[in-house]
PDB file of C-alpha atoms in Angstrom:
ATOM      1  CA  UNK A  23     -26.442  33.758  25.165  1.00  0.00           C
ATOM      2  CA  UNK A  24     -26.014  30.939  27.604  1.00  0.00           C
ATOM      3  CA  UNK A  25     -22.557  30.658  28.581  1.00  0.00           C
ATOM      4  CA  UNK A  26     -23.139  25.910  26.793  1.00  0.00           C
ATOM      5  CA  UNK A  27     -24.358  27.819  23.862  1.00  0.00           C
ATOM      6  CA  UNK A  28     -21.570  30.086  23.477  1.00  0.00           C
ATOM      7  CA  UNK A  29     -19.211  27.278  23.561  1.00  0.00           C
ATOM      8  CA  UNK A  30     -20.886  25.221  21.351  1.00  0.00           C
ATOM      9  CA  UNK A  31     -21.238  27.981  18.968  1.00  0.00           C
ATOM     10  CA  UNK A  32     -17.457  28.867  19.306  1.00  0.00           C
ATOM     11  CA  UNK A  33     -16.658  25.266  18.754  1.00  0.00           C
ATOM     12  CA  UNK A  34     -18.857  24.165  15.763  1.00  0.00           C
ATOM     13  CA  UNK A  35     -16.220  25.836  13.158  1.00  0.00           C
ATOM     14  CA  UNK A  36     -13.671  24.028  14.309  1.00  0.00           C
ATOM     15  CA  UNK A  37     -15.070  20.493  13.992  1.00  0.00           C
ATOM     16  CA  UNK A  38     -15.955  20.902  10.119  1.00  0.00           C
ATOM     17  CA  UNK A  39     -18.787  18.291  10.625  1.00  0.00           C
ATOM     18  CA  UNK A  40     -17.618  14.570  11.101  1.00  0.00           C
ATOM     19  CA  UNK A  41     -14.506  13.791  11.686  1.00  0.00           C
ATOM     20  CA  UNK A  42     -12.335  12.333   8.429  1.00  0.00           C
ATOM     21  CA  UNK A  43     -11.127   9.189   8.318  1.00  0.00           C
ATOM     22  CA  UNK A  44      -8.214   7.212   6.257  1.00  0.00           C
ATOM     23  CA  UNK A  45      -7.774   3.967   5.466  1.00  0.00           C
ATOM     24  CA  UNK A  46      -4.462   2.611   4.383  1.00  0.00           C
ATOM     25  CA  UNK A  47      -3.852  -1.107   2.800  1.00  0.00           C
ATOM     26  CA  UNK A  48      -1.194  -3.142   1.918  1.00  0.00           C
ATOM     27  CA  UNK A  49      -2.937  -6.444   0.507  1.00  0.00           C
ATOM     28  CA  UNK A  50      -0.771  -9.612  -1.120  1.00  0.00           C
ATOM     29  CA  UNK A  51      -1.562  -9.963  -4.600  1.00  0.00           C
ATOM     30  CA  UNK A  52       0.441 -12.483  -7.219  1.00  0.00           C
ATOM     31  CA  UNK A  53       3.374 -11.555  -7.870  1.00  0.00           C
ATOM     32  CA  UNK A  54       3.353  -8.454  -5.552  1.00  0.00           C
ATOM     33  CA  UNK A  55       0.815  -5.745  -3.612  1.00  0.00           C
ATOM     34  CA  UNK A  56      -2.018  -4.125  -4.177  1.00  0.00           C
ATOM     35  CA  UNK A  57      -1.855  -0.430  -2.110  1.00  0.00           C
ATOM     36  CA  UNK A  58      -5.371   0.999  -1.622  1.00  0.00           C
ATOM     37  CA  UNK A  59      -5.636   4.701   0.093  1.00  0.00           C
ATOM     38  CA  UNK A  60      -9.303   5.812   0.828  1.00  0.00           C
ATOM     39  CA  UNK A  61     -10.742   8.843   2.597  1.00  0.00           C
ATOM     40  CA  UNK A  62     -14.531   9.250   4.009  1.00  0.00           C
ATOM     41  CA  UNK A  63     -16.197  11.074   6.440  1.00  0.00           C
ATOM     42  CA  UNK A  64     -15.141  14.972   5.035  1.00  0.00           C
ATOM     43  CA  UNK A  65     -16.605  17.068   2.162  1.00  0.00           C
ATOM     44  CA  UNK A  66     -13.117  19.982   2.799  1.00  0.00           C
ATOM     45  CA  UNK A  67     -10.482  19.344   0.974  1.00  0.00           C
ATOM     46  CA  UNK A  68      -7.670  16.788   2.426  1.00  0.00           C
ATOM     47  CA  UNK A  69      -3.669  17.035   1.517  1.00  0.00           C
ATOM     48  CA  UNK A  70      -2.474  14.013   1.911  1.00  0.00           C
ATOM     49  CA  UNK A  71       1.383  12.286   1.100  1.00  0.00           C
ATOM     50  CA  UNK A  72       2.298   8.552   1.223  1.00  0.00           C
ATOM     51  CA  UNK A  73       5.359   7.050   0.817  1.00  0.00           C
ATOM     52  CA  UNK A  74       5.909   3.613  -0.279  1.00  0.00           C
ATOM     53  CA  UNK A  75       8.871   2.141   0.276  1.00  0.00           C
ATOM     54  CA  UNK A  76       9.564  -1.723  -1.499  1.00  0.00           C
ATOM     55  CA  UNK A  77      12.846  -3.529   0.039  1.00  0.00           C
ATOM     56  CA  UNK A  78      13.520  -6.784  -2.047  1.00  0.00           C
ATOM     57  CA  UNK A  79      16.458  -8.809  -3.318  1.00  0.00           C
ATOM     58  CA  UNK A  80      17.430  -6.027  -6.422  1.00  0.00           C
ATOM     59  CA  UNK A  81      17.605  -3.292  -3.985  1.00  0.00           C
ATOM     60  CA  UNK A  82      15.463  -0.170  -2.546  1.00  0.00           C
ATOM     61  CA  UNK A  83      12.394   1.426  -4.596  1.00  0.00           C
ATOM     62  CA  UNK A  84      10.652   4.350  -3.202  1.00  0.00           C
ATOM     63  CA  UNK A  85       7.902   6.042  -4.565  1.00  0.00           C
ATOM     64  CA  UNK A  86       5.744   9.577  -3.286  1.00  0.00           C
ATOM     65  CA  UNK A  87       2.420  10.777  -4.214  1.00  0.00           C
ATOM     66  CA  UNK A  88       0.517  13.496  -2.825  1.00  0.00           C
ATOM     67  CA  UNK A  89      -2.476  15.309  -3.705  1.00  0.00           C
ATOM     68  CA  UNK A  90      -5.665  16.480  -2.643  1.00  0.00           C
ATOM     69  CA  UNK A  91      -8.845  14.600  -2.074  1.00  0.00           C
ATOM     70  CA  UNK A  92     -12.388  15.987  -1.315  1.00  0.00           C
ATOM     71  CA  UNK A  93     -15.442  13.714  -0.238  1.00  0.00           C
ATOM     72  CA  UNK A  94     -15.335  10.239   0.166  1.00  0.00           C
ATOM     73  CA  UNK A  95     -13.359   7.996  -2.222  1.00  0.00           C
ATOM     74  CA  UNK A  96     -10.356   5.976  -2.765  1.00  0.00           C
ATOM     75  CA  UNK A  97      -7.451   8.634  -4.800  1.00  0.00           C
ATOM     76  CA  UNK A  98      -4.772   5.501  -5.053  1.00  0.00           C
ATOM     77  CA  UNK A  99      -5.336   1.762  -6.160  1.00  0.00           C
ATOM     78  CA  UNK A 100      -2.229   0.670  -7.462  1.00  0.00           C
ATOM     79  CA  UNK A 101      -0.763  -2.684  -7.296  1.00  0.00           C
ATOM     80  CA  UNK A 102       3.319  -3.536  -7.319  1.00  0.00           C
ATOM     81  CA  UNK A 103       5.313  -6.222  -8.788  1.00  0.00           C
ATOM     82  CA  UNK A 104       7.476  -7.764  -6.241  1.00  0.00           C
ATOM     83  CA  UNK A 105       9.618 -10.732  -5.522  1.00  0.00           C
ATOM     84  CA  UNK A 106       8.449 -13.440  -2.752  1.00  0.00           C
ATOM     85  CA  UNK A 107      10.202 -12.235   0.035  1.00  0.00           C
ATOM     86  CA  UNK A 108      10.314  -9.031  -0.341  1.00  0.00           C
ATOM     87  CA  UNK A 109       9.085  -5.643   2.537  1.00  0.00           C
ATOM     88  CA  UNK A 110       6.814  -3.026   1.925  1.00  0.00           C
ATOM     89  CA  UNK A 111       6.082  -0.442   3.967  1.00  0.00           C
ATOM     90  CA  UNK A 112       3.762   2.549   3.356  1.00  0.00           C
ATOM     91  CA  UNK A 113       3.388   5.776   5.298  1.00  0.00           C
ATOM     92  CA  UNK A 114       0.599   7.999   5.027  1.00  0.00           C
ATOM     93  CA  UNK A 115       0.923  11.963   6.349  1.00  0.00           C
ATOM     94  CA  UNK A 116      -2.305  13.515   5.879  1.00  0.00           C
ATOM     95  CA  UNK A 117      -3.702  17.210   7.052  1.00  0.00           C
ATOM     96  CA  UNK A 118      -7.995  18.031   7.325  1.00  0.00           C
ATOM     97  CA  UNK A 119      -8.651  21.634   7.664  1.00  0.00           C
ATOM     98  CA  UNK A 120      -4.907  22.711   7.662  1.00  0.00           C
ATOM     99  CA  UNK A 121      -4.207  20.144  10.724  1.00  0.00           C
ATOM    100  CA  UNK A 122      -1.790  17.515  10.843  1.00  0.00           C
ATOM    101  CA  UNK A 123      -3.867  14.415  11.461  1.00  0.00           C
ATOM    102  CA  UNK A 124      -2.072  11.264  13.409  1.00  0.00           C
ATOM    103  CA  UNK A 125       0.251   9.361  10.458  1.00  0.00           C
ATOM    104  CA  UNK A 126      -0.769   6.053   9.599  1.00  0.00           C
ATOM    105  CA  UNK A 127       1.870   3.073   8.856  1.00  0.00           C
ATOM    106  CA  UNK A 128       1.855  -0.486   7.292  1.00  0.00           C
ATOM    107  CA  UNK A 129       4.487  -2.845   6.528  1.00  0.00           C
ATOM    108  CA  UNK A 130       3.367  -5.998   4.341  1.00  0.00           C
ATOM    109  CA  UNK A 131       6.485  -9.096   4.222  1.00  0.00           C
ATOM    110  CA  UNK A 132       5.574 -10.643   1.278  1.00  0.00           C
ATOM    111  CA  UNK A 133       6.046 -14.933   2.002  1.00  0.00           C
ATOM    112  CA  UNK A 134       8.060 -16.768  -0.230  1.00  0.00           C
ATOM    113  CA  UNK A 135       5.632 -19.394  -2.767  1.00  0.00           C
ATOM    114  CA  UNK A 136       6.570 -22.640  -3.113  1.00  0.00           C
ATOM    115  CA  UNK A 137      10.176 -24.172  -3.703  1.00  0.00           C
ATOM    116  CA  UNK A 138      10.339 -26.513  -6.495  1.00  0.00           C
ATOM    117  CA  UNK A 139      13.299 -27.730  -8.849  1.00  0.00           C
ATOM    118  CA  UNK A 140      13.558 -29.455 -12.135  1.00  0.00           C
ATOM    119  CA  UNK A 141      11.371 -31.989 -13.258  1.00  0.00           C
ATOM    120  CA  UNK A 142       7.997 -30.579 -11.100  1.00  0.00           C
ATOM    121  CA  UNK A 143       5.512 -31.052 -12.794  1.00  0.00           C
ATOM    122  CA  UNK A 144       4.251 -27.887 -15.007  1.00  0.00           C
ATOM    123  CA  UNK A 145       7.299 -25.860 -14.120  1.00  0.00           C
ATOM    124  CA  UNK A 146      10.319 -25.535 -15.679  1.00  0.00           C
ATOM    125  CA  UNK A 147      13.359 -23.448 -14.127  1.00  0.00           C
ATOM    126  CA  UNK A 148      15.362 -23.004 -17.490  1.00  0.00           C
ATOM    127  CA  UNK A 149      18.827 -23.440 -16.811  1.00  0.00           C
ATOM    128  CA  UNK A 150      18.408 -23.304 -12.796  1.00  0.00           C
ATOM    129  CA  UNK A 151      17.802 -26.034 -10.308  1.00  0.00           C
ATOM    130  CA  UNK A 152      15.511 -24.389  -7.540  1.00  0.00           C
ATOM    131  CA  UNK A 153      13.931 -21.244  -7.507  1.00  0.00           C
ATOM    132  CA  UNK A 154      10.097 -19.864  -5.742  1.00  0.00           C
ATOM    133  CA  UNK A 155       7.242 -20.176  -8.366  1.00  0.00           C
ATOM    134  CA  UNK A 156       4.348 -17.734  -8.341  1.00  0.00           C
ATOM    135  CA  UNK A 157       1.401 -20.261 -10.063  1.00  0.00           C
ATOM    136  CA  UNK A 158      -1.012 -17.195 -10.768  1.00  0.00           C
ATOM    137  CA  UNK A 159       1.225 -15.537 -12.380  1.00  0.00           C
ATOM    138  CA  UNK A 160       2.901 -18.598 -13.859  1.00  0.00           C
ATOM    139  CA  UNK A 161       6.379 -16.690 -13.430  1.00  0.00           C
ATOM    140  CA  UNK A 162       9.524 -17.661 -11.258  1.00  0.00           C
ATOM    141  CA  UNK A 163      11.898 -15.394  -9.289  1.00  0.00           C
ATOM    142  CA  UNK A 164      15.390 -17.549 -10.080  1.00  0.00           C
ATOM    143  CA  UNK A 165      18.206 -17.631  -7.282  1.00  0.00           C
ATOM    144  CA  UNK A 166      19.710 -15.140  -9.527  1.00  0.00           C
ATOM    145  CA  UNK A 167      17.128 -12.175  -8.608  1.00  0.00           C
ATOM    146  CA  UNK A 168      14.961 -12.498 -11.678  1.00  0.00           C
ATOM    147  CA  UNK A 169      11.871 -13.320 -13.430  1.00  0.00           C
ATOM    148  CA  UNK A 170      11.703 -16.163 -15.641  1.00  0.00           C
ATOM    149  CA  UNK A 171       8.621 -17.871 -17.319  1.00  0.00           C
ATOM    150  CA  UNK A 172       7.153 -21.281 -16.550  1.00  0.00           C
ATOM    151  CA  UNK A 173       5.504 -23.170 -19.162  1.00  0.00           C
TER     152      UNK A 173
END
């Protein structure tokens, strides 16, 4: 055997086809964050962890999931409530074949909606005088930290 095909032969194991590929999103939604982990590109088995990690005005809230996924495909769509204002950040450790594969990281600063006080029209603030109105979800965050309707 040529001493090109020997490599290439030696070689081929390793590379387990194309190489995978991971996408990792944070994307605004109302009223939070949708997070949206897909793999493609690999038919053996990926481990995979992420971390998400939501910093807003009630404190810390950290959640983990990890799993395996196999072939293309998306193993977590899930969205999180969330004040205006609030940080999330997401870290994804993955391994193909065994073999740590670089980290990816994504940090999504929610912006605050829009200020209004009593007597806007189609809002109400009951019993506060300001607060930051999400209109799609037709809920306020008060000064207080919380949630209140809006008729």
């Amino acid at each position: 055997m040529k001493p090109v095909a020997w490599l290439i032969a030696a070689l081929l194991p390793l590379a387990g086809g194309a190489a995978a590929s991971a996408r990792l999103e944070l994307q605004p939604q109302p009223a939070g964050a949708q997070v949206e982990l897909c793999f493609a590109g690999e038919d053996a088995p990926l481990r995979y962890e992420l971390i998400v990690e939501l910093h807003g005005p009630g404190g810390v809230a950290r959640t983990r999931q990890a799993g395996e996924a196999r072939g293309d495909g998306c193993p977590v769509i899930t969205r999180l409530g969330a004040a205006p204002g609030s940080l999330i950040e997401a870290r994804l450790s993955w391994q193909r074949q065994g073999q740590a594969q670089p980290a990816i990281e994504r940090r999504l600063q929610l912006q605050l909606g829009t200020e209004v006080s009593r007597g806007t029209p189609g809002y109400r603030l009951s019993g506060n005088s300001s607060g930051v109105c999400c209109r799609a979800a037709r809920r306020c965050w008060n000064s207080a930290g919380s949630w209140i309707s809006t008729s």
